[in-house]
Coordinates of C-alpha atoms and ligand atoms in Angstrom, one line a residue:
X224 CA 21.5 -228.5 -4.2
X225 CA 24.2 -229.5 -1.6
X226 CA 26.9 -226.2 -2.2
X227 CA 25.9 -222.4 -3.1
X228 CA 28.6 -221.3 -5.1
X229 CA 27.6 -219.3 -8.1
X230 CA 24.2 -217.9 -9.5
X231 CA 24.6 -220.2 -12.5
X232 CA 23.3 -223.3 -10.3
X233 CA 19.8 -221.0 -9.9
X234 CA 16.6 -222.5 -11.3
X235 CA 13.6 -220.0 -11.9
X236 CA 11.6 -222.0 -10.2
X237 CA 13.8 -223.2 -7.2
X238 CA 14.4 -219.0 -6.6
X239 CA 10.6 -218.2 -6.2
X240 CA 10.6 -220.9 -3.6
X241 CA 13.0 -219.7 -1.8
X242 CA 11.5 -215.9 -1.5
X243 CA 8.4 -217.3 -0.6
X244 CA 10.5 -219.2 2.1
X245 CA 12.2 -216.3 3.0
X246 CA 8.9 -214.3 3.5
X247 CA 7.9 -217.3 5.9
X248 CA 11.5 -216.5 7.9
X249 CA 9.8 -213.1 8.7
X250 CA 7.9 -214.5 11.4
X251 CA 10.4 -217.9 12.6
X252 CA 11.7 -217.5 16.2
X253 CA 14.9 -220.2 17.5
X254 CA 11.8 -221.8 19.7
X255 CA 10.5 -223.3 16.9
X256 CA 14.0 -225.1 16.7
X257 CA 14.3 -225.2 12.7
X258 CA 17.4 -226.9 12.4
X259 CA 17.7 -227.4 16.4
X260 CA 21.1 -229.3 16.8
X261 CA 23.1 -228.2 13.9
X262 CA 26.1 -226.4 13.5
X263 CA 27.4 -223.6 10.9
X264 CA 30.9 -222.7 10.3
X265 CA 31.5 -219.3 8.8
X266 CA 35.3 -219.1 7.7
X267 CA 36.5 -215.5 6.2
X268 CA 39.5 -214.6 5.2
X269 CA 38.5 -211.2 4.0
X270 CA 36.5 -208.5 6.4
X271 CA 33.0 -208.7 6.5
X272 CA 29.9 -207.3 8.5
X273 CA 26.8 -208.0 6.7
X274 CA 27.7 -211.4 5.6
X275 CA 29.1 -213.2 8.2
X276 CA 26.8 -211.3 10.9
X277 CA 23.9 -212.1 8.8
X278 CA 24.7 -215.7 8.3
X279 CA 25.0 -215.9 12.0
X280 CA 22.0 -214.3 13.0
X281 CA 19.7 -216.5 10.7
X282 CA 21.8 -219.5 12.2
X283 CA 20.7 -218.4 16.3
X284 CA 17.1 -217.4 14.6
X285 CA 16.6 -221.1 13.6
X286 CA 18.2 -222.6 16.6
X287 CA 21.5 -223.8 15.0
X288 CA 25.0 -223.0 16.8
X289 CA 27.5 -221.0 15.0
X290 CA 31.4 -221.6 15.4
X291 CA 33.4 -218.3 13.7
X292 CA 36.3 -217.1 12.4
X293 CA 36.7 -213.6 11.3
X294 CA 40.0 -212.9 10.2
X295 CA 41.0 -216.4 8.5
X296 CA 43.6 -214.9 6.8
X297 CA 45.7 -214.2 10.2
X298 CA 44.3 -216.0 12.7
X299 CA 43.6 -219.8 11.2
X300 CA 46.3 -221.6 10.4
X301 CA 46.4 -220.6 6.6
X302 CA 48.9 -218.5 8.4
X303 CA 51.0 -221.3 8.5
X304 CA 50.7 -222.5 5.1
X305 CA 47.9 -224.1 6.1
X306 CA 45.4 -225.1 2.3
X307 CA 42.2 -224.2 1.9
X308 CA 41.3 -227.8 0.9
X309 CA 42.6 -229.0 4.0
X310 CA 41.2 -226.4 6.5
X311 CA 38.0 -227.0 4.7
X312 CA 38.1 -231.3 5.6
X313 CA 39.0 -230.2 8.9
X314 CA 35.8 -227.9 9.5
X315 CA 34.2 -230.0 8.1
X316 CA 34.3 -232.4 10.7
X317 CA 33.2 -230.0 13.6
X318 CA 30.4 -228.0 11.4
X319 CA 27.6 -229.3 9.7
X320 CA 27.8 -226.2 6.9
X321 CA 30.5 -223.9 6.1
X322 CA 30.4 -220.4 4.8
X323 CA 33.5 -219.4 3.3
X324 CA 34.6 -215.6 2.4
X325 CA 38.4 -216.1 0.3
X326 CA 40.4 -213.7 -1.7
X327 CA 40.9 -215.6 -4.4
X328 CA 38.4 -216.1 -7.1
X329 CA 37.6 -219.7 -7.3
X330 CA 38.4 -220.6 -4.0
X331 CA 34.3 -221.5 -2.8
X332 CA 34.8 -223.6 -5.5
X333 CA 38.0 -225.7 -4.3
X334 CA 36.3 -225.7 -1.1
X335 CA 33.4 -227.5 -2.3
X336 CA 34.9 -230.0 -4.0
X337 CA 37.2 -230.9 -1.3
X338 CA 33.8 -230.8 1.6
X339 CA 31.5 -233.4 2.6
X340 CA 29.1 -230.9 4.1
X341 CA 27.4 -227.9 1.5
X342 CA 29.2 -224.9 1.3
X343 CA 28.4 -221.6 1.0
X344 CA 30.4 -219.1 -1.2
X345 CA 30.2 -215.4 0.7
X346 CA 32.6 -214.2 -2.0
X347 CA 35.4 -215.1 -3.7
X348 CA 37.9 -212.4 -4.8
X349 CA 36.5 -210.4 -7.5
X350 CA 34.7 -213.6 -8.3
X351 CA 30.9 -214.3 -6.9
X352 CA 28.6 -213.6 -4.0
X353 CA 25.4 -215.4 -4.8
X354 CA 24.0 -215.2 -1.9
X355 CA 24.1 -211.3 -1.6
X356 CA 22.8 -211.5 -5.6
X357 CA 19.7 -213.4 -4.1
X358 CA 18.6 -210.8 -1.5
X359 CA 19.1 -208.3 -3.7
X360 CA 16.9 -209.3 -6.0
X361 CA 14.1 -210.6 -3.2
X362 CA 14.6 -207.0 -2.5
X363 CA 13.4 -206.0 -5.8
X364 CA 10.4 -208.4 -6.0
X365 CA 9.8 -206.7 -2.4
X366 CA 10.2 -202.7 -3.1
X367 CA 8.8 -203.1 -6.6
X368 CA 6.5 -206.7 -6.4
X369 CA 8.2 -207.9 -9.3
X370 CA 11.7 -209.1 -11.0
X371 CA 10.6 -208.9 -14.7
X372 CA 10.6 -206.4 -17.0
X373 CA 12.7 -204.3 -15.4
X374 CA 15.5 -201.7 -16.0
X375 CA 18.2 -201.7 -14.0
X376 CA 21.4 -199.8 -13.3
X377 CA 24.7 -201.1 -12.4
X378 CA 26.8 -198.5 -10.9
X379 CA 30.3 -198.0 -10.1
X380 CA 33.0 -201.0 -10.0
X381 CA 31.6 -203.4 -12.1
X382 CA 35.1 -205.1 -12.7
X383 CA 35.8 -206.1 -9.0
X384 CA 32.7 -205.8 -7.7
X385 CA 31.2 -209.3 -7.2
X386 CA 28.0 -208.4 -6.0
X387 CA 26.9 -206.2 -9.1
X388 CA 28.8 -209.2 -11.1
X389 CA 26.8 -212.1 -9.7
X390 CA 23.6 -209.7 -9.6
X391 CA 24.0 -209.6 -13.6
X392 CA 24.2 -213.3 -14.1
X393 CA 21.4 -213.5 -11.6
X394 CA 18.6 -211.6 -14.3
X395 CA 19.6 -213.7 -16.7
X396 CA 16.7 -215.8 -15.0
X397 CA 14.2 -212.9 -15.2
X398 CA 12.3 -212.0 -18.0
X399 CA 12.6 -208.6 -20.1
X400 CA 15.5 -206.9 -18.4
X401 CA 17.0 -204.2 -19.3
X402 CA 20.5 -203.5 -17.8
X403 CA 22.6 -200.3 -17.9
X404 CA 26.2 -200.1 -16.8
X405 CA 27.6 -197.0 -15.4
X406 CA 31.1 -197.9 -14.8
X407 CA 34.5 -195.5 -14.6
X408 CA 36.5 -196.3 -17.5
X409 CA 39.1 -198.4 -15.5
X410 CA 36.3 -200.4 -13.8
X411 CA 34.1 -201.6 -16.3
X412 CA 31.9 -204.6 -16.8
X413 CA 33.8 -207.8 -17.3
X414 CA 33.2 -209.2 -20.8
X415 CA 32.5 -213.0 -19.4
X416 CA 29.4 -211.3 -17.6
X417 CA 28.6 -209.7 -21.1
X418 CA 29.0 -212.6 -22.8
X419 CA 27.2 -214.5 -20.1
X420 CA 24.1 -212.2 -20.6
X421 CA 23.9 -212.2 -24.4
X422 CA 24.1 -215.7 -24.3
X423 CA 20.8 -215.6 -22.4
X424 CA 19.3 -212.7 -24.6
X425 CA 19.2 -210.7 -21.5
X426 CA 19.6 -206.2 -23.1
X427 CA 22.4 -204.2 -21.7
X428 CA 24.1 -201.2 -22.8
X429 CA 27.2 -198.9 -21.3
X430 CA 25.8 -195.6 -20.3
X431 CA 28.7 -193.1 -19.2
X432 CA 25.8 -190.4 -17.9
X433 CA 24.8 -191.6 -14.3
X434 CA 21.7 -188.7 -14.5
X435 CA 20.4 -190.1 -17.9
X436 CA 20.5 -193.4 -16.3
X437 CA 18.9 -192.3 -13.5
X438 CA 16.0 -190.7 -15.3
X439 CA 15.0 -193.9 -16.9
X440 CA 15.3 -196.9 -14.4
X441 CA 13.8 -198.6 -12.0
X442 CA 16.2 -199.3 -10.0
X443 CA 19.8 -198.1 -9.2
X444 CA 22.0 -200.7 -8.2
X445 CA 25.3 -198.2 -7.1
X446 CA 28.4 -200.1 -5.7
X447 CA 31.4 -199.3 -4.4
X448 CA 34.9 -198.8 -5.9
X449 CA 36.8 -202.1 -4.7
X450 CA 40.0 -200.1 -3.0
X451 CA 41.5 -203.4 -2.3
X452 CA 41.5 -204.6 -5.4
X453 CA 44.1 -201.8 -7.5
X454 CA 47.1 -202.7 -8.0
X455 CA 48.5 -199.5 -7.5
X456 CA 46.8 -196.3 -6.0
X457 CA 46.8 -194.1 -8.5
X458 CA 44.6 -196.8 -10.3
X459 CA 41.8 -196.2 -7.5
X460 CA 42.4 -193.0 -7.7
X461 CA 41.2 -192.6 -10.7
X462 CA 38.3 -194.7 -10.6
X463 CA 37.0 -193.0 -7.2
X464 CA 34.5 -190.4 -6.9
X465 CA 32.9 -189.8 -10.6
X466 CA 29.5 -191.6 -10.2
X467 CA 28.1 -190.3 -6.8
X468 CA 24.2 -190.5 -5.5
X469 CA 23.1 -187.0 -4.4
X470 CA 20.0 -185.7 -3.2
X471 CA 20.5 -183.6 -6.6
X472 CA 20.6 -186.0 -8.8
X473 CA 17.8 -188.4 -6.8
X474 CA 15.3 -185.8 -9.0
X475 CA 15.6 -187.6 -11.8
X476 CA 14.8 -191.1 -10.1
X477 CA 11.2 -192.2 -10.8
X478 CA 9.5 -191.7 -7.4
X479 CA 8.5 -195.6 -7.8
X480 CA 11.8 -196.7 -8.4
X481 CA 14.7 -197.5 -6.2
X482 CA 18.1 -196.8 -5.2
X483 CA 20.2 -199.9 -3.7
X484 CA 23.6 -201.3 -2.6
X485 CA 25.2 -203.9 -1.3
X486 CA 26.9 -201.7 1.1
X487 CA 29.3 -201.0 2.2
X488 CA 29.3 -197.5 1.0
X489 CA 31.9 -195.3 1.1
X490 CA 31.2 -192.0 -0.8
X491 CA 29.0 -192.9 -3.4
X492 CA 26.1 -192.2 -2.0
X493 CA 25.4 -189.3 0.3
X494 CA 24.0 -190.1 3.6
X495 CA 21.5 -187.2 2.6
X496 CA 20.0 -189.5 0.3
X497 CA 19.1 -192.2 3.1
X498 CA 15.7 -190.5 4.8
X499 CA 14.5 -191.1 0.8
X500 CA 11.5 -193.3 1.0
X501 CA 13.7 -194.6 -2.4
X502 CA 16.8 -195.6 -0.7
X503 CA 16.1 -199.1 0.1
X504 CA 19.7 -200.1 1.2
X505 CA 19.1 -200.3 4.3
X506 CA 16.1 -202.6 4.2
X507 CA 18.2 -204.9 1.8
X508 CA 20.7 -205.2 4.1
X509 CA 18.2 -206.7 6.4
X510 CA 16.4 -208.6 4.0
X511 CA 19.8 -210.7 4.1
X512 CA 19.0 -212.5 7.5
X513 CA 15.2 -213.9 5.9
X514 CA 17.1 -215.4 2.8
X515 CA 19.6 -216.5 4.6
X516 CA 17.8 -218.0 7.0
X517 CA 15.7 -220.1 4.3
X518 CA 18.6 -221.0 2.6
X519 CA 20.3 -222.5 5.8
X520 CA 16.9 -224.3 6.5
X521 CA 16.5 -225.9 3.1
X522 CA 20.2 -227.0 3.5
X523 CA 20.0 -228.6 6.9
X524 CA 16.7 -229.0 8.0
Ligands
CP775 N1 27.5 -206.9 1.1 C1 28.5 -207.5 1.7 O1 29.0 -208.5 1.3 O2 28.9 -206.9 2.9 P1 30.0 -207.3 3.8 O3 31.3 -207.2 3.1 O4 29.9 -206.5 5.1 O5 29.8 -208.8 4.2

């Protein structure tokens, strides 16, 4: 595989390699030089911490080099009209990988096609984020030691939210899942993901009653509501604040299930809710530097 652009490209097989990679990353240090000499690019044009910090870190933990910039948007010279097809040839030629985080869905995809060297799709728009869909489901086989035969709730924007979109396509390559959306009524689940998962006989069903959800899962997957997305205000206003994760209603999660998110968070979980031995956010978030880190290695080593 020479780009990472969407979960589609995912083979079964070619995923269980790389979590048992990953679980090897646990324990790499840069000494042992993994892809000593190499060079990654990560290019965002939208605000980050966990993905381009991530990406970076499991660059320095193999012994690449990592040449950055944050704020594409502004400070490259797409400011000056600059395309991302030609920013991308011009990377290309100091970087031996690029991550790329656009606004636009579709734009990983332009940048692929116009690159010599893999890229790496951190999000597109409202589009895709496969690589945060692949750490969050290595954190399901690690919290639960398994990804089939599973239900599974999606929570909160499930129109903009690329993680929870890519996430869905994702179980299409798991077996017996059961997904339940719990969207707001503005924000639901896009109907090329629905179609996308009936085509693969993979269950789901819209459930407007977060508690019931809750009571039968085994994992809640809660997002947040994509501010930046609305076109107008009012719109996120009146998506916001209906589906929230409480200690209250955390009594009606199965005590061997699990509450995630691709973070960040801004209400919809309380921070209450984080000393729960359930509330495995935080150790997903981390779990991003080992899949990364394997993913980087199988691409440049
Ligand atoms: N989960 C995620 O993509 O986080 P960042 O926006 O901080 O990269």
């Amino acid at each position: 595989m020479k780009h990472i652009v969407a979960v589609g490209q995912f083979e079964r097989a070619w995923i269980e390699t790389l979590f048992a990679d990953a679980d090897r990353m646990r324990s790499v240090t840069a000494a042992e030089g993994l892809v000593r000499g190499k060079i990654l690019a990560t290019l965002f044009y939208e605000p980050s911490t966990r993905t381009r910090l991530s990406f970076e870190s499991a660059m320095l933990r193999l012994d690449g080099q990592v040449i950055s910039t944050e704020n594409a948007r502004e400070f490259s010279s797409a400011i000056k009209g600059e395309s991302v097809e030609d920013t991308i040839r011009i990377v290309a030629g100091y970087a031996d990988c690029i991550v790329i985080r656009h606004f636009e869905r579709g734009a990983a995809q332009r940048a692929a096609n116009a690159s010599p060297v893999p890229i790496i799709n951190g999000g597109d728009g409202p589009g895709e984020h496969p690589t945060q869909a692949l750490l969050d489901l290595y954190t399901i086989q690690n919290e639960l030691g398994q990804i089939d035969d599973l239900k599974v709730a999606l929570v909160g924007d499930l129109r903009f939210g690329r993680a929870a979109r890519s996430l869905a396509l994702l179980f299409r390559k798991t077996r017996n899942t059961e997904l339940v959306f719990v969207a707001p009524g503005a924000v639901p689940m896009g109907d090329d993901i629905k179609d996308a998962l009936d085509g693969a006989s993979v269950s789901w069903r819209e459930e407007p009653d977060l508690t019931k959800a809750m009571g039968e899962v085994d994992v809640v997957y809660q997002t947040r509501i994509q501010q930046e997305r609305f076109a107008t205000p009012e719109e996120y206003t009146e998506a916001q604040g209906i589906y929230i994760i409480t200690p209250d209603n955390m009594k009606d999660l199965g005590q061997h299930a699990v509450v995630m998110h691709p973070l960040p968070r801004v209400d919809e979980i309380h921070p209450e809710v984080d000393p729960d031995p359930r509330a495995a956010y935080f150790r997903q978030a981390r779990n991003g530097v080992f899949i990364r880190m394997a993913l980087l290695h199988q691409l440049l080593a």
